[in-house]
Short mmCIF file of C-alpha atoms in Angstrom, two decimals:
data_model
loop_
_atom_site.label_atom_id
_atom_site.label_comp_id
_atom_site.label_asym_id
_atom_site.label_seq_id
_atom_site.Cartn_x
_atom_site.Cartn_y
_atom_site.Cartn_z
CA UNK A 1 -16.62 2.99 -91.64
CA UNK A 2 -16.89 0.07 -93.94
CA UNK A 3 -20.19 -0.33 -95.91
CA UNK A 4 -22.95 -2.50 -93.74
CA UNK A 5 -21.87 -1.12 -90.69
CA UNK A 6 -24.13 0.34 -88.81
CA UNK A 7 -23.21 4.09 -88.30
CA UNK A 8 -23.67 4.00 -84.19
CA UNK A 9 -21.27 5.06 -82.90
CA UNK A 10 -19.97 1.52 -80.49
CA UNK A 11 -19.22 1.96 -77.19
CA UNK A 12 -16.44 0.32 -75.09
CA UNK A 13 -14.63 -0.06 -71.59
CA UNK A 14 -11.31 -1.89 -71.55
CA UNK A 15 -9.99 -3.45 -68.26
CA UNK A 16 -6.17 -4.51 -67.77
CA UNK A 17 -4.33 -3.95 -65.10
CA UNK A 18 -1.19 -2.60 -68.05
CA UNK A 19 -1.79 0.74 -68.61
CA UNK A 20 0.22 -0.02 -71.89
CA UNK A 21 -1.94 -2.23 -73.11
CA UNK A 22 -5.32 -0.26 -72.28
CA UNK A 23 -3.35 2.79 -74.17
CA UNK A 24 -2.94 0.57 -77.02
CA UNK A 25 -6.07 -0.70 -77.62
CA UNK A 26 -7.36 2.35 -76.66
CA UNK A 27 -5.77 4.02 -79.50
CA UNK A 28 -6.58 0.81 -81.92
CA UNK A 29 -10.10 1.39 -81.21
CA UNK A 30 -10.50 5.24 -81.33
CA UNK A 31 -8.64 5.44 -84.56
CA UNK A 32 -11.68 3.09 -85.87
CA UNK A 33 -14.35 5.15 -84.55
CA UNK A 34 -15.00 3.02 -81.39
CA UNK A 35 -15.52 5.21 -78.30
CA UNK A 36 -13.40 4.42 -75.52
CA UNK A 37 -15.70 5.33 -72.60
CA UNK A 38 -13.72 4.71 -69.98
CA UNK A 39 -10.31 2.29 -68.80
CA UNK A 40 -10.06 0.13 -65.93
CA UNK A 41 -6.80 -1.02 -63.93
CA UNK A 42 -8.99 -4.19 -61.98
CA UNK A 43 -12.18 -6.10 -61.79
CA UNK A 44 -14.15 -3.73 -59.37
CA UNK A 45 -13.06 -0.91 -61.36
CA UNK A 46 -14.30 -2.67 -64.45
CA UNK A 47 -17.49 -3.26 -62.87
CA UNK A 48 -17.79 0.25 -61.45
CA UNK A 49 -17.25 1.48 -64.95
CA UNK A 50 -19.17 -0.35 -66.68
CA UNK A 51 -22.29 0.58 -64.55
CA UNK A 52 -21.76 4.17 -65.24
CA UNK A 53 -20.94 4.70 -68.83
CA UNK A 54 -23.02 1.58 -70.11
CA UNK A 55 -20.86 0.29 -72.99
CA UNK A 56 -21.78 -2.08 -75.80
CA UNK A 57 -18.52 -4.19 -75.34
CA UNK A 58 -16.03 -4.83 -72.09
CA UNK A 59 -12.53 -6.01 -73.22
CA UNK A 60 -11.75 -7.84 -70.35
CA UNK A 61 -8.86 -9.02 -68.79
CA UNK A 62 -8.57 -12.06 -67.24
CA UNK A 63 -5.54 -11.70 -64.69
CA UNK A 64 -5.87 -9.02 -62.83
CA UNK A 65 -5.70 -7.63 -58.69
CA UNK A 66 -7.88 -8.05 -55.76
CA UNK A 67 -11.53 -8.50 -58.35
CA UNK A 68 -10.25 -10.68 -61.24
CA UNK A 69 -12.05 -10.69 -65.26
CA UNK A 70 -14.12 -13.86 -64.38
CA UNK A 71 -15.87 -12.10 -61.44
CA UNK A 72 -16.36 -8.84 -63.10
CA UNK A 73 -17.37 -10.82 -66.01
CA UNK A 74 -20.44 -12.65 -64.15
CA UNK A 75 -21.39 -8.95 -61.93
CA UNK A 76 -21.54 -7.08 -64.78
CA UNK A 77 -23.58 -9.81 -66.52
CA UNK A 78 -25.80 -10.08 -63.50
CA UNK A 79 -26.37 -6.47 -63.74
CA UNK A 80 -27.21 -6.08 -67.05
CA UNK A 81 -30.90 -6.99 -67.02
CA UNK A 82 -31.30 -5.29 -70.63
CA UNK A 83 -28.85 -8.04 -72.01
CA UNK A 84 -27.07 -5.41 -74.30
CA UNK A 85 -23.03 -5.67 -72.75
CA UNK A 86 -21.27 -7.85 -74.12
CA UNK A 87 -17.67 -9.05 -72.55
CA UNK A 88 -14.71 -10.17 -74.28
CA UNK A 89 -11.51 -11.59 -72.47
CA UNK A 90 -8.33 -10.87 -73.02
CA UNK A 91 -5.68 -13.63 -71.97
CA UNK A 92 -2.23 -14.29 -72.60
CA UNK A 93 -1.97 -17.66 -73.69
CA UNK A 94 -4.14 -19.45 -76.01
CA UNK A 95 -6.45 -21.85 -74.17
CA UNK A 96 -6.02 -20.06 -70.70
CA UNK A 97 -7.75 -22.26 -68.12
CA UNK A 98 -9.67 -19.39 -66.61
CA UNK A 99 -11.65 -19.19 -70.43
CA UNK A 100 -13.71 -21.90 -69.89
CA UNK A 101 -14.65 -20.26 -66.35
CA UNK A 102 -14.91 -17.07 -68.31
CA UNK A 103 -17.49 -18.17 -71.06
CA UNK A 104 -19.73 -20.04 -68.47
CA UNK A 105 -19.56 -16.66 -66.63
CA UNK A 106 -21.53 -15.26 -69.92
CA UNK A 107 -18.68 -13.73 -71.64
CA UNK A 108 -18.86 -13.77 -75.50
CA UNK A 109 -15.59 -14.83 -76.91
CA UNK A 110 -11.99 -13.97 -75.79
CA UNK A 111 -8.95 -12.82 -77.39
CA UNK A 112 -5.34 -13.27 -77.15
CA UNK A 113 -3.50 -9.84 -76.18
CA UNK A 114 -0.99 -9.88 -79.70
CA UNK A 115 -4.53 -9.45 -81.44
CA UNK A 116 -3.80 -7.49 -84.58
CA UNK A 117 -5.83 -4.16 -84.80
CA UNK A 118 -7.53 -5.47 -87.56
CA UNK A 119 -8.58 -8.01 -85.49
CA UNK A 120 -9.59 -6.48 -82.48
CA UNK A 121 -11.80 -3.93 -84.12
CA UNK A 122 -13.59 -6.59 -86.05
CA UNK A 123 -13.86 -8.47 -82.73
CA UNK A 124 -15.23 -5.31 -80.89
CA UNK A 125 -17.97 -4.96 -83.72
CA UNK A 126 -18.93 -8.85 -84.38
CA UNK A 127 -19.67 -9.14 -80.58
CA UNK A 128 -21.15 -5.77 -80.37
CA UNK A 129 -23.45 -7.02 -83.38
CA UNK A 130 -25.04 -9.68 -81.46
CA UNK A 131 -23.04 -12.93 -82.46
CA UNK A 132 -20.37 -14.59 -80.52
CA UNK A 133 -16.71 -14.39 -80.73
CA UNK A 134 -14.98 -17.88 -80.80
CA UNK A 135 -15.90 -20.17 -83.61
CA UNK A 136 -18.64 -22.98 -81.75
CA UNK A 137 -15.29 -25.68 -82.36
CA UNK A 138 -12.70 -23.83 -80.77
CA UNK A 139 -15.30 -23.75 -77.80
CA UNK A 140 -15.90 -27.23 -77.82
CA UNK A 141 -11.81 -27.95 -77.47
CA UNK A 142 -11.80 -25.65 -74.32
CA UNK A 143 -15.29 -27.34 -73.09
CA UNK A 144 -13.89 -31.04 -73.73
CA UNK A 145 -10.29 -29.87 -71.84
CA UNK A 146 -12.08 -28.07 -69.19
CA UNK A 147 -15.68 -29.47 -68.05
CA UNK A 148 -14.73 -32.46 -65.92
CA UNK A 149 -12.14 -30.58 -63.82
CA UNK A 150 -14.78 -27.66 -63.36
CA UNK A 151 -17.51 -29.66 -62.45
CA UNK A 152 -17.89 -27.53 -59.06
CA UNK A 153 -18.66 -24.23 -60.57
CA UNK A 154 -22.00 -23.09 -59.99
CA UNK A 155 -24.80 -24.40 -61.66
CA UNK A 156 -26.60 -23.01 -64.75
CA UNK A 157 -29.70 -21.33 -64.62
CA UNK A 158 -30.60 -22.70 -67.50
CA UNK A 159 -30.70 -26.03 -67.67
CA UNK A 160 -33.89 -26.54 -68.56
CA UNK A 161 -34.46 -27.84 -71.82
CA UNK A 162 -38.17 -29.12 -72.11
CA UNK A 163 -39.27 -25.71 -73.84
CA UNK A 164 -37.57 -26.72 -76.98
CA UNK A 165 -39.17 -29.01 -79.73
CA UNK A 166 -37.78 -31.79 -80.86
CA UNK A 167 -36.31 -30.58 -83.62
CA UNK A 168 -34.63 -27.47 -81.66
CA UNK A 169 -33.13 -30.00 -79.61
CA UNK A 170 -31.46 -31.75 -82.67
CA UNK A 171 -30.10 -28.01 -83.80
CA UNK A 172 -28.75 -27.73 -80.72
CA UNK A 173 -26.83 -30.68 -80.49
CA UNK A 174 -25.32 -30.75 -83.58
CA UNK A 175 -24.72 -27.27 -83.06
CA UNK A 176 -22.54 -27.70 -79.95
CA UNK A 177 -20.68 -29.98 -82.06
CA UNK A 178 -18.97 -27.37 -84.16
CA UNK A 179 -21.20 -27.15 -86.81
CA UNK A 180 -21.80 -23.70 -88.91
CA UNK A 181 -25.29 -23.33 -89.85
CA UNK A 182 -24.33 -24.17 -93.62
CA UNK A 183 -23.28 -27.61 -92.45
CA UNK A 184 -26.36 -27.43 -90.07
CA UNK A 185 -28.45 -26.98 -93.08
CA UNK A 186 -26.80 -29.56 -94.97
CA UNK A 187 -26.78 -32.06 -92.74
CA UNK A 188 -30.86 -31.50 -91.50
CA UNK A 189 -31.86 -30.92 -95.43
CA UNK A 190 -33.23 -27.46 -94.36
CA UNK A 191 -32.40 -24.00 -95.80
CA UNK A 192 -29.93 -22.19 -93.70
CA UNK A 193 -32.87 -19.14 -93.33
CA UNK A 194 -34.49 -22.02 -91.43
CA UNK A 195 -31.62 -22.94 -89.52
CA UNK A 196 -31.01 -19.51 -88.28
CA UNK A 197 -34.56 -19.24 -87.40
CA UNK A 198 -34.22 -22.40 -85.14
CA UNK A 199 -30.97 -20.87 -83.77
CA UNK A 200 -32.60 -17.64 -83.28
CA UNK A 201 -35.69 -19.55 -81.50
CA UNK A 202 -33.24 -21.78 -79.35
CA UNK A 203 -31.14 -18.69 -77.81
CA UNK A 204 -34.70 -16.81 -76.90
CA UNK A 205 -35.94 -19.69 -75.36
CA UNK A 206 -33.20 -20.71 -73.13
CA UNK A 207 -32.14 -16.53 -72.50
CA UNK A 208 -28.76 -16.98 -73.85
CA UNK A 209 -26.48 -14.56 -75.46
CA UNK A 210 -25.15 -16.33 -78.70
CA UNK A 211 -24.05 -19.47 -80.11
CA UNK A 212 -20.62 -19.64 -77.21
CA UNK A 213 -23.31 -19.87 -74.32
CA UNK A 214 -25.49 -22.52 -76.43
CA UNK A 215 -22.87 -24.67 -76.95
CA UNK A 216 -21.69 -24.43 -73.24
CA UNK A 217 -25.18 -25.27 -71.96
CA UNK A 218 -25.31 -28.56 -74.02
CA UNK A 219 -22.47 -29.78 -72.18
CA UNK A 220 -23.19 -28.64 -69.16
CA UNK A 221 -26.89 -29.50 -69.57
CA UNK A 222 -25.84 -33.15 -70.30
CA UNK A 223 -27.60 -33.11 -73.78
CA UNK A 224 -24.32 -34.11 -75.11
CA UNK A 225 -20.83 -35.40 -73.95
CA UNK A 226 -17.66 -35.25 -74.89
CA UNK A 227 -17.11 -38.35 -76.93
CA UNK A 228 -20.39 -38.97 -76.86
CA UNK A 229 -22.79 -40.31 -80.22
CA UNK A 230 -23.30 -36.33 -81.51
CA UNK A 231 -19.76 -35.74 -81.64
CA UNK A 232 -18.82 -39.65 -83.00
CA UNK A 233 -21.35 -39.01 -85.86
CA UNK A 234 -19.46 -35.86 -87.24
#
């Protein structure tokens, strides 16, 4: 295991309704030192399996029979009161239209199934780590392609934005523009310990999982717009 790692041993569940492609990653991931704890063929199986073996990380498909990813995505989210799963998709194509459904759903990031191993195992271990998947850009591009023509999925729980200070508010905008925090820091004069302490203080405050979900609720929370003067001023 490479230095900095933690030495836990990480836990997974993988869910696609190919058995050749839950052998494969199965074997990607084992041969790494990530525990497979169990394989899934559909959504409610995902669910059901997830419930019983508690993993640290889903890899979740998307397309799949009767229960599909999205679904199992938000019940196994709703279930986890603890807040210590995280889900990644797996799609096909490269801006799927079921992501954006996906990351509102709570999922962390997603992948595209020709992953390399090298890839998925550092994917498995970033989101098991704590920090999200897809780079906050790449999830503005599906947000900007996606939010008007989803505009009836359920609404956020949280919305509600009058906990944060003034000054949270401004990280969060400019975060849901694609910035890292070293351009964060840059751009607000602070030191990027700072910024990661606002960042830090932002995703406890509204419950949120990592960056993906902050930069979905200030689009859906209306604090910014695609287009609109946050994005212009980049």
């Amino acid at each position: 295991m490479a230095d900095g790692v933690s030495t836990d041993v990480v836990r997974a569940v993988i869910a696609d309704d190919q058995a050749l492609v839950r052998t494969g990653f199965g074997m990607i991931l084992a041969a790494d030192g990530i525990e497979v704890t169990a394989e899934a063929a559909d959504g409610a199986e995902a669910v059901a399996a997830v419930l019983r073996t508690r993993p640290d990380v889903v890899l979740m498909d998307i397309r799949m029979p009767g229960m599909d990813g999205i679904e199992a995505t938000r019940r196994i989210l709703a279930e986890d009161s603890a807040g210590e799963v995280r889900v990644i998709i797996l799609t096909t194509y490269d801006l799927d239209h079921y992501v954006y459904a996906a990351l509102t759903a709570g999922a962390s990031g997603f992948l595209l199934k020709d992953v390399t191993p090298e890839h998925l195992v550092a994917a498995v271990r970033l989101v098991r780590s704590g920090d999200a998947l897809l780079a906050p850009a790449i999830t503005r591009r599906l947000i900007e392609r996606f939010a008007h023509r989803e505009a009836a999925l359920p609404a956020s729980p949280h919305r509600d934005l009058s906990g944060l200070t003034p000054r949270e508010l401004e990280v969060l905008r400019l975060l849901a523009t694609g910035l890292s925090n070293a351009e964060l820091a840059e751009r607000l004069f602070l030191s990027p310990t700072t910024v990661k302490t606002h960042v830090g203080r932002i995703l406890s405050k509204l419950e949120l999982r990592d960056r993906v979900q902050a930069v979905v609720l200030a689009y859906e929370s209306g604090l910014i717009t695609p287009g609109g003067p946050a994005e212009s001023a980049r």
